[in-house]
Amino acid sequence: MKLTEENYIERDVSWMLFNRRILAEAERTEIPLMERLHFLGIYSNNLDEFYRVRVATLSRISDYVGKNSKELRQRSKQTLHTIAELNAKYSQVFKKTVSDVFEGLRQKHIHLLSEKELNASQKEAVKKYCLSNLVGNISPIWLSSIKGVTSLSDDSIHFVIRLMKGDGQKKGSHKSYAIVEIPVKKFGRFVQLPDEKFRSVVHHYVMYLDDVIRCALPYLFPGSDFDQVEAWSFKVTKDAEMELDSNIQGVTLQKIARGVKNRKNGQPVRFIYDEQMPRELLKKLLVQLKLSSVDATLPSGRHQNHKDLMKFPRFDSPNGETLEYPRWPSMRPEWTMQPVLIDVIRERDRFLHVPYQSFDGYINLLREAAIHPEVKEIKTTLYRIAKDSKVVGALIAAARNGKKVTVVIELLARFDEESNIDWCKKMADAGIHVIMGVEGLKIHSKVTLIIAKKGNVACISTGNFHEGNACAYTDFLQFTARLPIVKDIERLFEFIEKPYMSVKFKELMVSPNDLRRELNQLIQQEIRNHQLGYPAYILCKLNHVTDEKMVKKIYEAAAAGVKVDLLVRGNCSLVPSLPELGGNLRVNAIIDRYLEHSRILIFANGVDLGHLDVGEEDGSYHQYKVFIGSADWMPRNLDHRIEVYSPVYDPAIKREARLIVEQGMRNHYRTFRSQEELYKHYKALENTNEK
């Protein structure tokens, strides 16, 4: 099947559609108000990153002039045009939703005030706050002194300030212009004012820091004799792609550090400004900042950086009403509370499904390995690392206890490069052997190997070994001592250390080696089984499906009669409604309180969907296949990263993986919330174990 605009949704357009689904959650009136505000913040944060990375890349491609580049340039320009149209359309929905949510909060006695809505006591409180905190921490720069946009951070909001003496028109009148950065990192985005009580009801008051600064404007220019001081906000989004110069001499760490520094001087790709800004001032600002050539110059409201809505102050629910989701404390599976976890894993394979189940089980295994006399060595991959990482703490303790510790850390984890560089140095100082990635191959796999005298154990995860992520992302961790899998993980670390050596994996599916070929074989086997009259189906949970070859293969399977059910959270280039697929392709998605992140693949392998346990007890050949791993079905994951899928053999864990995907395929917010049902499931398991 040839892919066309009718049967293939371009990756970046599909991303816009994904982010629109997040915005749709914020629109839902049945969702608690604070959670709707959180979704609005996520939508805005996602959009910022999208412009910094993907739109920046498309802009560079559209400007590229090279051999046979015409078609590529045209396609990029068309995609940019589609993105701009969708963004303009969604911006109106976003603006209305923000207004609706804050109106809902006002009805719950939580008020967001502007500087023009303050009563006398509030004005006094704001004045005191300004003089005590802000004035000494804000330093205006005259607009005429700024040469281009390179000195402005793309992670900040700025004010352009107009100071006028007289009306600016008559003789003797005068205008000056200045820029200030809103110090959000130091003071936060929101300022809480004193509560007030009316008729036994407590009212809460909040202001944007921007609006508080508007009250402080006269104090920022001491000694001036201007009659009017006004401010309008703007924000610049810069290209976040790092250009790593292959000619730079030195180790990878130095290259990455230089690339991060260069990113701060990235080219602007988007300029957002307060639509109330006077036209003559807008023009002057664009010229002075050298932004006149920026493709995305977008009018907006008076407040930018709506990602900060995720940090809006939390208040007690009035009258017992629910403003947030009820808490779901993570559960501790019975096996994670045993005295010696290594022995428990040797008995049989184990699993954790975070955040329903506590990530502490993994951390406790590392802590045990750090002091266990039988353990000789620990090897692990790290992609993103928590700020105060308990994982790294356990690894450092192991090294100090004389264990040999090897950490493969990916320096090119986007936006975490600086943090990962710092962790490299700390771990190396503690005696850990640090491998800083493989040049040309991003290491995205999530595996840990514990080498011990009585038998090695391993952990394969769908997500980062990061306790922060494990509180908000759904990920699946398998712990095993099965010798064939553990041997393959040993080979994986050998491959990482010597990436150009020939390695054959017997159990793991590893990219860029054989993953694409093996996925094709698994899908082809389902097509063949269907043709032979055997049960055939594909049931997968992924984050993204955009790889053109994989899209074609999925279409081929569905068109041949194979039932294909895909649970895809984000980018999805598939069009399930194509008539030639005969209704055999279904795609669903989950947007809820947790970010869906686990990747689970299930293939019938000749087993009836209604009788999936056939063959498990007697060990017969025909049993369904389950894999968990780190790779999405995108070109970057299949061809340009080191990714791992591991088979799942334990019958109970296979059933658990199947349950996760099946529940997700049933997900529909109004009728069935799979995350809530899974939480109930794990709660029931915990209660059973306690009895």
XYZ file of C-alpha atoms in Angstrom:
691
model
C 0.000 0.000 0.000
C 1.349 3.383 -0.991
C 1.095 5.951 1.799
C -0.710 9.184 0.917
C -2.257 12.135 2.738
C -5.479 10.086 2.937
C -4.001 7.054 4.713
C -1.006 8.465 6.610
C -1.158 11.280 9.153
C 2.133 13.147 9.145
C 3.988 12.816 12.442
C 3.891 16.458 13.506
C 0.259 16.908 12.523
C -0.607 13.822 14.575
C 1.234 15.394 17.508
C -0.995 18.471 17.267
C -4.030 16.181 17.332
C -2.612 14.428 20.411
C -2.125 17.718 22.235
C -5.681 18.679 21.275
C -6.877 15.601 23.193
C -5.133 16.964 26.280
C -6.935 20.264 25.778
C -10.192 18.329 25.469
C -9.606 16.908 28.972
C -9.333 20.468 30.299
C -12.702 21.219 28.701
C -14.482 18.380 30.523
C -16.706 19.847 33.224
C -16.907 16.512 35.069
C -13.162 16.688 35.832
C -12.207 18.534 39.073
C -11.264 22.170 38.464
C -7.668 21.951 39.650
C -7.101 18.942 37.400
C -8.506 20.875 34.438
C -6.042 23.653 35.251
C -3.272 21.038 35.328
C -4.229 19.769 31.863
C -4.112 23.349 30.555
C -0.578 23.642 31.922
C 0.437 20.356 30.290
C -1.028 21.485 26.959
C 0.965 24.726 27.067
C 4.193 23.040 28.179
C 3.892 20.446 25.421
C 3.327 23.161 22.836
C 6.434 25.051 23.965
C 8.608 21.967 23.630
C 7.014 21.120 20.279
C 7.953 24.519 18.872
C 11.431 24.389 20.361
C 12.169 21.005 18.816
C 9.873 19.883 16.017
C 8.819 23.240 14.520
C 12.426 24.391 14.745
C 13.505 21.290 12.829
C 10.824 21.788 10.182
C 11.860 25.437 9.799
C 15.464 24.421 9.196
C 14.397 21.807 6.652
C 12.188 24.311 4.822
C 15.189 26.645 4.510
C 17.580 23.910 3.428
C 18.899 24.109 -0.108
C 20.632 20.968 -1.264
C 20.593 18.211 -3.815
C 17.103 16.745 -4.351
C 15.745 18.842 -1.463
C 12.809 20.526 -3.233
C 10.169 17.933 -2.313
C 11.400 17.784 1.290
C 11.239 21.583 1.600
C 7.737 21.722 0.177
C 6.506 19.009 2.522
C 8.005 20.818 5.538
C 6.417 24.109 4.506
C 3.043 22.420 4.122
C 3.375 20.830 7.557
C 4.306 24.195 9.093
C 1.260 25.744 7.437
C -1.012 23.002 8.842
C 0.511 23.398 12.304
C -0.071 27.162 12.195
C -3.723 26.672 11.201
C -4.337 24.108 13.941
C -2.522 26.208 16.532
C -4.629 29.280 15.723
C -7.794 27.195 16.000
C -6.783 25.496 19.240
C -5.605 28.781 20.788
C -9.161 30.059 20.787
C -10.355 26.906 22.553
C -7.498 27.213 25.047
C -8.309 30.839 25.816
C -11.993 30.077 26.417
C -11.192 27.046 28.574
C -8.827 29.059 30.788
C -11.597 31.624 31.273
C -14.155 28.918 32.061
C -11.932 27.211 34.626
C -11.113 30.434 36.461
C -14.791 31.345 36.489
C -15.457 27.933 38.049
C -12.791 28.602 40.685
C -14.303 32.018 41.412
C -17.591 30.305 42.178
C -15.629 28.189 44.673
C -14.315 31.425 46.279
C -10.864 31.220 44.676
C -10.243 34.505 42.877
C -7.546 35.358 40.326
C -7.177 39.137 40.483
C -5.567 41.641 38.152
C -3.869 44.796 39.405
C -7.045 46.748 38.591
C -9.294 44.620 40.829
C -7.560 45.154 44.183
C -9.288 46.706 47.178
C -7.446 49.075 49.510
C -6.026 46.409 51.841
C -4.911 44.261 48.908
C -3.192 47.222 47.272
C -1.265 47.783 50.476
C -0.285 44.099 50.677
C 0.891 44.123 47.056
C 2.878 47.344 47.581
C 4.619 45.808 50.588
C 5.398 42.645 48.626
C 6.807 44.679 45.734
C 9.081 46.804 47.881
C 10.236 43.859 50.024
C 10.841 41.340 47.245
C 10.581 42.502 43.661
C 12.142 45.917 43.236
C 15.621 44.747 44.257
C 15.420 41.700 41.993
C 14.337 43.348 38.741
C 16.777 45.298 36.589
C 15.285 46.994 33.516
C 17.372 47.162 30.331
C 16.728 49.958 27.865
C 15.376 48.509 24.648
C 17.909 50.491 22.625
C 20.708 48.652 24.454
C 19.515 45.192 23.370
C 21.018 43.971 20.120
C 19.020 40.970 18.980
C 17.280 38.240 20.932
C 20.284 36.147 21.960
C 20.443 37.654 25.453
C 16.818 36.760 26.218
C 15.908 33.399 27.723
C 13.289 31.339 25.911
C 12.155 29.871 29.216
C 11.025 33.233 30.562
C 8.347 35.872 30.135
C 9.422 39.449 29.486
C 7.760 42.832 29.706
C 8.344 45.557 27.200
C 7.703 48.772 29.117
C 6.735 52.107 27.618
C 7.489 55.214 29.658
C 5.870 58.470 28.506
C 6.117 62.073 29.528
C 3.086 63.970 28.312
C 1.020 62.263 25.626
C 4.030 61.361 23.524
C 2.847 63.535 20.609
C 3.237 67.202 21.547
C 6.446 69.153 21.838
C 8.226 68.378 25.059
C 6.716 64.910 25.161
C 9.074 61.967 25.426
C 8.930 58.165 25.135
C 11.390 55.569 26.369
C 11.245 51.783 26.231
C 12.711 49.094 28.470
C 12.621 45.325 28.890
C 12.473 43.343 32.121
C 12.440 39.597 32.711
C 9.715 38.306 35.026
C 11.649 36.552 37.877
C 9.451 33.442 37.997
C 12.282 31.078 38.962
C 12.920 33.068 42.127
C 9.378 33.945 43.210
C 7.108 31.498 41.418
C 4.406 32.507 38.967
C 1.616 33.170 41.448
C 1.413 35.374 44.530
C -1.149 34.607 47.213
C -2.802 37.585 48.907
C -4.320 37.448 52.400
C -7.600 35.523 52.653
C -10.747 37.446 53.471
C -13.918 36.221 55.157
C -17.423 37.240 54.143
C -20.527 35.802 55.841
C -18.538 32.903 57.312
C -17.075 32.012 53.885
C -13.304 32.223 53.369
C -12.276 33.728 50.038
C -8.812 33.074 48.590
C -7.016 35.572 46.345
C -4.200 34.974 43.864
C -2.354 37.201 41.388
C -0.033 36.460 38.501
C 3.456 37.653 39.373
C 3.272 39.634 36.112
C 0.349 41.677 37.441
C 2.066 42.223 40.770
C 5.031 43.657 38.844
C 2.666 45.982 36.978
C 1.936 47.504 40.382
C 5.673 47.932 40.941
C 6.456 49.628 37.613
C 6.790 53.170 39.057
C 9.396 51.885 41.559
C 11.583 50.327 38.846
C 12.693 53.672 37.400
C 13.816 55.832 40.338
C 14.564 59.441 39.510
C 12.511 59.459 36.311
C 9.777 62.023 35.705
C 7.545 59.994 33.388
C 3.796 60.466 33.662
C 2.781 57.018 32.347
C 4.424 53.619 32.724
C 2.762 50.682 30.939
C 3.848 47.112 30.244
C 2.952 44.353 27.794
C 4.214 40.792 27.965
C 5.972 38.768 25.284
C 7.794 35.476 25.005
C 10.377 34.102 22.574
C 10.682 30.378 21.811
C 14.060 29.317 20.468
C 15.346 26.362 18.493
C 16.320 23.698 21.052
C 18.195 21.404 18.675
C 21.858 21.196 19.554
C 24.344 21.398 16.739
C 27.166 19.121 17.859
C 30.164 19.974 15.754
C 31.880 16.741 14.751
C 35.100 18.712 14.287
C 35.245 19.721 17.941
C 38.164 17.966 19.561
C 37.595 16.420 22.959
C 35.475 13.870 24.751
C 31.746 13.506 24.306
C 31.083 15.245 27.636
C 32.736 18.421 26.379
C 30.793 18.291 23.098
C 27.478 17.969 24.908
C 28.336 20.766 27.334
C 29.189 23.042 24.411
C 25.995 22.053 22.618
C 23.886 22.931 25.665
C 25.590 26.317 25.849
C 24.910 26.923 22.154
C 21.247 26.016 22.594
C 20.806 29.115 24.747
C 21.731 31.119 21.662
C 19.350 29.148 19.424
C 17.473 30.849 16.646
C 13.956 32.090 17.517
C 11.098 30.063 16.036
C 8.099 31.664 17.748
C 7.246 35.074 19.158
C 4.105 35.454 21.288
C 2.938 38.863 22.440
C 0.084 40.572 24.244
C -2.441 41.435 21.544
C -3.088 44.766 23.310
C 0.479 45.900 22.637
C 0.411 49.106 20.498
C 1.296 48.394 16.876
C 4.087 50.941 16.760
C 5.661 49.376 19.851
C 5.315 45.849 18.439
C 7.087 46.929 15.273
C 9.869 48.623 17.243
C 10.297 45.555 19.444
C 10.527 43.159 16.493
C 13.112 45.326 14.785
C 15.242 45.783 17.904
C 15.171 42.067 18.743
C 15.755 41.172 15.070
C 12.614 39.055 15.023
C 10.990 40.365 11.875
C 11.770 37.120 9.996
C 10.278 34.750 12.592
C 7.564 32.646 10.942
C 5.368 32.231 14.016
C 4.512 35.679 15.363
C 1.350 35.127 17.346
C -0.919 37.535 19.251
C -2.043 36.224 22.622
C -3.504 37.357 25.921
C -1.777 39.473 28.526
C -0.268 36.373 30.239
C 2.205 33.952 28.609
C 3.828 30.675 29.768
C 0.613 28.936 30.718
C 2.635 25.869 31.686
C 2.811 27.582 35.073
C -0.866 26.725 35.572
C 0.434 23.333 36.729
C 1.830 25.181 39.769
C -1.292 27.176 40.643
C -1.685 27.285 44.457
C -3.762 24.496 46.003
C -6.477 25.316 48.503
C -8.672 23.247 50.765
C -11.861 22.254 49.003
C -14.740 24.500 50.116
C -17.770 22.776 51.635
C -16.171 19.386 51.103
C -16.315 19.752 47.319
C -13.648 18.021 45.269
C -11.257 20.302 43.391
C -8.647 17.596 42.775
C -8.600 13.869 42.143
C -8.631 11.811 45.336
C -5.166 10.533 46.202
C -4.171 7.055 45.058
C -1.316 5.932 47.343
C 1.042 3.519 45.603
C 0.788 -0.042 46.856
C 3.647 -2.307 47.906
C 3.407 -5.811 46.454
C 4.030 -8.540 48.987
C 7.177 -9.768 47.217
C 8.907 -6.372 47.576
C 8.702 -6.617 51.381
C 10.629 -9.876 51.667
C 14.008 -9.891 53.461
C 16.151 -10.837 50.428
C 14.707 -9.645 47.112
C 17.385 -11.289 44.974
C 16.284 -14.701 46.259
C 12.622 -13.832 45.692
C 13.367 -12.997 42.038
C 15.320 -16.220 41.627
C 12.241 -18.170 42.741
C 10.140 -16.791 39.875
C 9.800 -13.690 37.716
C 8.294 -10.624 39.396
C 6.853 -7.332 38.160
C 5.954 -3.800 39.215
C 3.384 -1.592 37.512
C 4.109 1.979 38.589
C 2.674 4.264 39.846
C -0.092 1.893 40.993
C 2.648 -0.081 42.714
C 5.553 1.604 44.449
C 8.865 2.138 42.643
C 10.495 1.543 46.045
C 10.631 -2.149 45.141
C 13.261 -1.375 42.492
C 15.176 1.039 44.754
C 15.212 -1.517 47.583
C 16.647 -4.121 45.201
C 19.507 -1.738 44.365
C 20.083 -0.965 48.041
C 20.185 -4.670 48.802
C 22.664 -5.250 45.981
C 24.831 -2.424 47.355
C 25.471 -4.267 50.622
C 24.798 -7.950 49.836
C 28.072 -9.908 50.205
C 27.132 -12.177 47.289
C 26.808 -9.306 44.801
C 29.956 -8.546 42.830
C 28.794 -6.095 40.193
C 25.896 -3.835 39.124
C 25.312 -2.525 35.617
C 22.493 -0.197 34.596
C 21.377 2.301 31.974
C 20.153 5.755 32.980
C 18.351 8.115 30.614
C 16.717 10.675 32.895
C 17.705 11.049 36.535
C 15.661 12.467 39.408
C 16.875 15.637 41.112
C 17.743 13.904 44.401
C 18.085 10.444 42.913
C 17.729 7.528 45.311
C 18.762 5.300 42.411
C 22.118 7.060 42.043
C 22.462 7.125 45.842
C 22.206 3.335 45.960
C 24.693 2.955 43.092
C 27.211 5.257 44.807
C 26.795 3.271 48.039
C 27.501 0.076 46.090
C 30.685 1.538 44.625
C 31.858 2.689 48.042
C 31.176 -0.800 49.379
C 33.618 -2.225 46.879
C 31.145 -3.416 44.237
C 32.047 -2.843 40.623
C 29.386 -0.450 39.287
C 28.907 0.474 35.635
C 26.412 3.168 34.625
C 25.581 3.889 30.999
C 24.205 7.426 31.001
C 22.670 9.074 27.955
C 23.969 12.611 27.696
C 21.587 13.469 24.850
C 18.389 13.069 26.894
C 16.732 16.241 25.602
C 16.549 19.097 28.159
C 18.283 16.915 30.799
C 21.780 17.180 29.325
C 23.133 19.588 31.948
C 21.724 17.519 34.805
C 23.149 14.298 33.354
C 26.581 15.894 32.946
C 26.554 16.839 36.636
C 25.541 13.308 37.630
C 28.344 11.872 35.472
C 30.891 13.806 37.451
C 29.392 12.845 40.839
C 29.252 9.157 39.959
C 32.761 9.135 38.526
C 34.064 10.809 41.692
C 32.437 8.001 43.719
C 34.303 5.351 41.751
C 31.552 4.344 39.331
C 32.592 3.412 35.811
C 30.547 5.838 33.721
C 29.918 5.208 30.027
C 28.638 8.411 28.454
C 26.524 6.995 25.657
C 27.497 5.821 22.228
C 28.217 8.458 19.607
C 25.608 8.221 16.858
C 23.324 5.888 18.855
C 21.159 7.309 21.615
C 20.786 4.739 24.419
C 17.112 4.673 25.334
C 16.870 1.119 26.744
C 16.093 0.687 30.443
C 17.880 -2.348 31.895
C 19.671 -3.256 35.126
C 21.914 -6.276 35.706
C 23.010 -7.508 39.144
C 25.889 -10.000 38.987
C 26.016 -12.305 42.005
C 27.805 -15.539 42.960
C 24.680 -17.720 43.104
C 23.107 -16.407 39.921
C 22.483 -13.074 38.268
C 19.185 -11.142 38.236
C 17.986 -8.444 35.885
C 15.310 -5.796 35.498
C 13.864 -4.680 32.166
C 11.652 -1.586 32.269
C 9.462 0.319 29.838
C 10.445 3.621 31.463
C 13.273 5.454 33.184
C 14.705 4.394 36.525
C 13.488 7.710 37.930
C 11.451 7.921 41.127
C 9.841 11.188 40.041
C 8.577 9.768 36.749
C 7.438 6.648 38.585
C 4.895 8.758 40.492
C 3.274 10.134 37.337
C 4.072 7.767 34.428
C 2.600 4.292 33.988
C 5.516 1.907 33.410
C 6.023 -1.829 33.680
C 9.147 -3.417 35.211
C 9.967 -7.122 34.889
C 12.478 -8.721 37.281
C 13.946 -12.048 36.218
C 16.730 -14.548 36.848
C 15.975 -16.595 33.702
C 19.401 -17.498 32.396
C 18.762 -16.912 28.645
C 17.408 -13.377 29.275
C 20.127 -12.512 31.769
C 22.800 -13.744 29.340
C 21.353 -11.489 26.644
C 21.488 -8.501 28.977
C 25.154 -9.263 29.629
C 25.663 -9.224 25.844
C 23.762 -5.924 25.656
C 26.220 -4.206 27.983
C 29.105 -5.682 25.968
C 27.488 -4.246 22.838
C 27.120 -0.819 24.470
C 30.784 -0.794 25.434
C 31.800 -2.002 21.950
C 28.902 -0.880 19.715
C 30.450 -2.019 16.447
C 31.071 -5.602 17.482
C 28.778 -8.312 16.092
C 26.326 -9.466 18.774
C 23.535 -11.996 18.385
C 20.697 -11.802 20.902
C 18.720 -14.978 21.535
C 15.866 -13.655 23.712
C 15.897 -9.874 23.554
C 14.765 -7.851 20.553
C 17.322 -5.048 20.261
C 17.548 -2.045 17.961
C 19.242 -1.046 15.806
C 20.309 -4.693 15.352
C 17.245 -6.834 14.671
C 14.219 -5.183 16.257
C 12.624 -3.966 13.028
C 13.119 -7.346 11.318
C 11.753 -9.294 14.289
C 8.666 -7.070 14.616
C 7.987 -7.645 10.931
C 8.320 -11.385 11.441
C 5.883 -11.355 14.365
C 3.288 -9.453 12.336
C 3.880 -11.647 9.281
C 3.350 -14.752 11.430
C -0.078 -13.440 12.442
C -0.952 -12.889 8.765
C 0.188 -16.428 7.940
C -1.722 -17.933 10.878
C -4.908 -16.189 9.794
C -4.501 -17.521 6.278
C -4.058 -21.046 7.687
C -7.199 -20.729 9.779
C -5.479 -20.301 13.149
C -6.512 -17.551 15.579
C -4.595 -14.364 14.794
C -4.518 -10.977 16.500
C -2.125 -8.191 17.501
C -2.677 -6.315 20.761
C -0.150 -3.556 21.508
C 0.308 -0.584 23.815
C 2.703 2.094 22.582
C 3.400 5.796 22.909
C 3.904 6.585 19.222
C 3.372 4.871 15.855
C 4.728 6.918 12.924
C 7.260 4.703 11.138
C 6.041 4.390 7.537
C 7.191 0.783 7.105
C 5.465 -0.278 10.322
C 2.300 1.600 9.317
C 2.279 -0.292 6.007
C 2.790 -3.607 7.812
C -0.084 -2.920 10.214
C -2.316 -2.039 7.261
C -1.228 -5.247 5.535
C -2.153 -7.341 8.573
C -5.546 -5.663 9.049
C -6.366 -5.891 5.338
C -5.521 -9.612 5.467
C -8.072 -10.111 8.239
C -5.894 -9.987 11.370
C -7.558 -8.184 14.287
C -5.208 -5.357 15.289
C -5.923 -3.420 18.501
C -3.481 -0.603 19.278
C -3.442 1.572 22.378
C -1.419 4.631 21.272
C -1.025 7.583 23.627
C 0.635 10.153 21.390
C 1.676 10.452 17.741
C -0.295 8.065 15.556
C -0.077 8.135 11.768
C -2.672 5.379 11.256
C -6.154 5.921 9.813
C -8.274 3.031 11.208
C -11.380 3.960 9.214
C -9.939 3.030 5.814
C -12.545 0.806 4.084
C -9.944 -1.655 2.766
C -9.071 -2.609 6.362
C -12.505 -4.132 6.877
C -12.887 -2.792 10.406
C -9.971 -4.947 11.629
C -7.888 -2.024 12.927
C -8.877 -0.278 16.160
C -6.870 2.506 17.804
C -7.604 3.924 21.241
C -5.843 6.374 23.563
C -5.837 7.233 27.267
C -5.516 10.759 28.636
C -6.088 10.685 32.383
C -4.392 11.441 35.684
C -1.243 9.420 34.825
C 0.860 9.739 31.658
C 0.621 6.418 29.812
C 4.194 5.332 29.084
C 4.480 1.520 29.101
C 5.082 -0.386 25.875
C 3.543 -3.869 25.756
C 3.311 -6.115 22.679
C 1.046 -9.187 22.495
C 0.778 -11.583 19.543
C -1.687 -14.490 19.336
C 0.820 -16.948 17.909
C -2.053 -19.277 17.085
C -3.891 -18.981 20.414
C -7.580 -18.008 20.622
C -8.087 -14.597 22.265
C -10.804 -16.122 24.446
C -8.532 -18.928 25.651
C -5.218 -17.222 26.117
C -3.945 -19.573 28.808
C -3.942 -22.597 26.485
C -0.524 -24.193 26.415
C 0.915 -22.422 29.429
C 0.746 -25.374 31.798
C 1.863 -28.140 29.445
C 4.504 -26.029 27.727
C 3.098 -26.656 24.256
C 4.336 -24.608 21.313
C 1.172 -22.651 20.631
C 1.098 -19.969 23.276
C 0.633 -16.250 22.883
C 3.717 -14.042 22.978
C 4.218 -11.014 25.214
C 7.044 -8.468 25.145
C 7.741 -5.338 27.198
C 10.299 -2.691 26.359
C 11.399 0.859 25.686
C 10.833 1.329 21.936
C 8.030 3.108 20.145
C 7.398 2.426 16.467
C 9.191 5.457 15.073
C 12.262 5.597 12.797
C 14.423 7.038 15.567
C 13.623 4.141 17.939
C 13.900 1.352 15.396
C 16.984 2.567 13.529
C 18.939 5.146 15.524
C 18.710 4.143 19.191
C 19.669 1.232 21.379
C 16.283 -0.091 22.488
C 15.253 -3.357 24.124
C 12.161 -5.534 24.197
C 12.187 -8.526 26.520
C 9.885 -11.550 26.298
C 7.574 -12.240 29.223
C 7.271 -15.942 30.100
C 5.704 -16.081 33.560
C 1.965 -16.905 33.073
C 0.795 -14.522 35.813
C 2.835 -11.614 34.416
C 1.603 -12.356 30.885
C -1.984 -12.190 32.110
C -1.207 -8.928 33.893
C 0.279 -7.372 30.742
C -2.730 -8.503 28.727
C -5.122 -7.033 31.298
C -3.399 -3.635 31.079
C -3.783 -3.420 27.311
C -7.304 -4.851 27.219
C -8.502 -2.418 29.874
C -6.902 0.414 27.937
C -8.728 -0.577 24.761
C -12.002 -0.277 26.697
C -11.074 3.161 28.050
C -13.649 5.907 27.594
C -13.730 8.688 30.172
C -17.491 8.878 30.534
C -18.139 5.122 30.696
C -14.932 3.308 31.643
C -11.720 4.741 33.113
C -9.050 2.085 32.751
C -6.637 3.764 35.192
C -9.280 3.766 37.918
C -10.144 0.125 37.190
C -6.482 -0.893 37.309
C -6.035 0.880 40.634
C -8.987 -1.075 42.023
C -7.441 -4.258 40.623
C -4.112 -3.701 42.404
C -5.897 -2.652 45.580
C -7.808 -5.944 45.506
C -4.529 -7.836 45.027
C -3.020 -6.028 48.018
C -6.035 -6.820 50.191
C -5.861 -10.486 49.161
C -2.164 -10.675 50.059
C -2.800 -9.027 53.442
C -5.362 -11.719 54.273
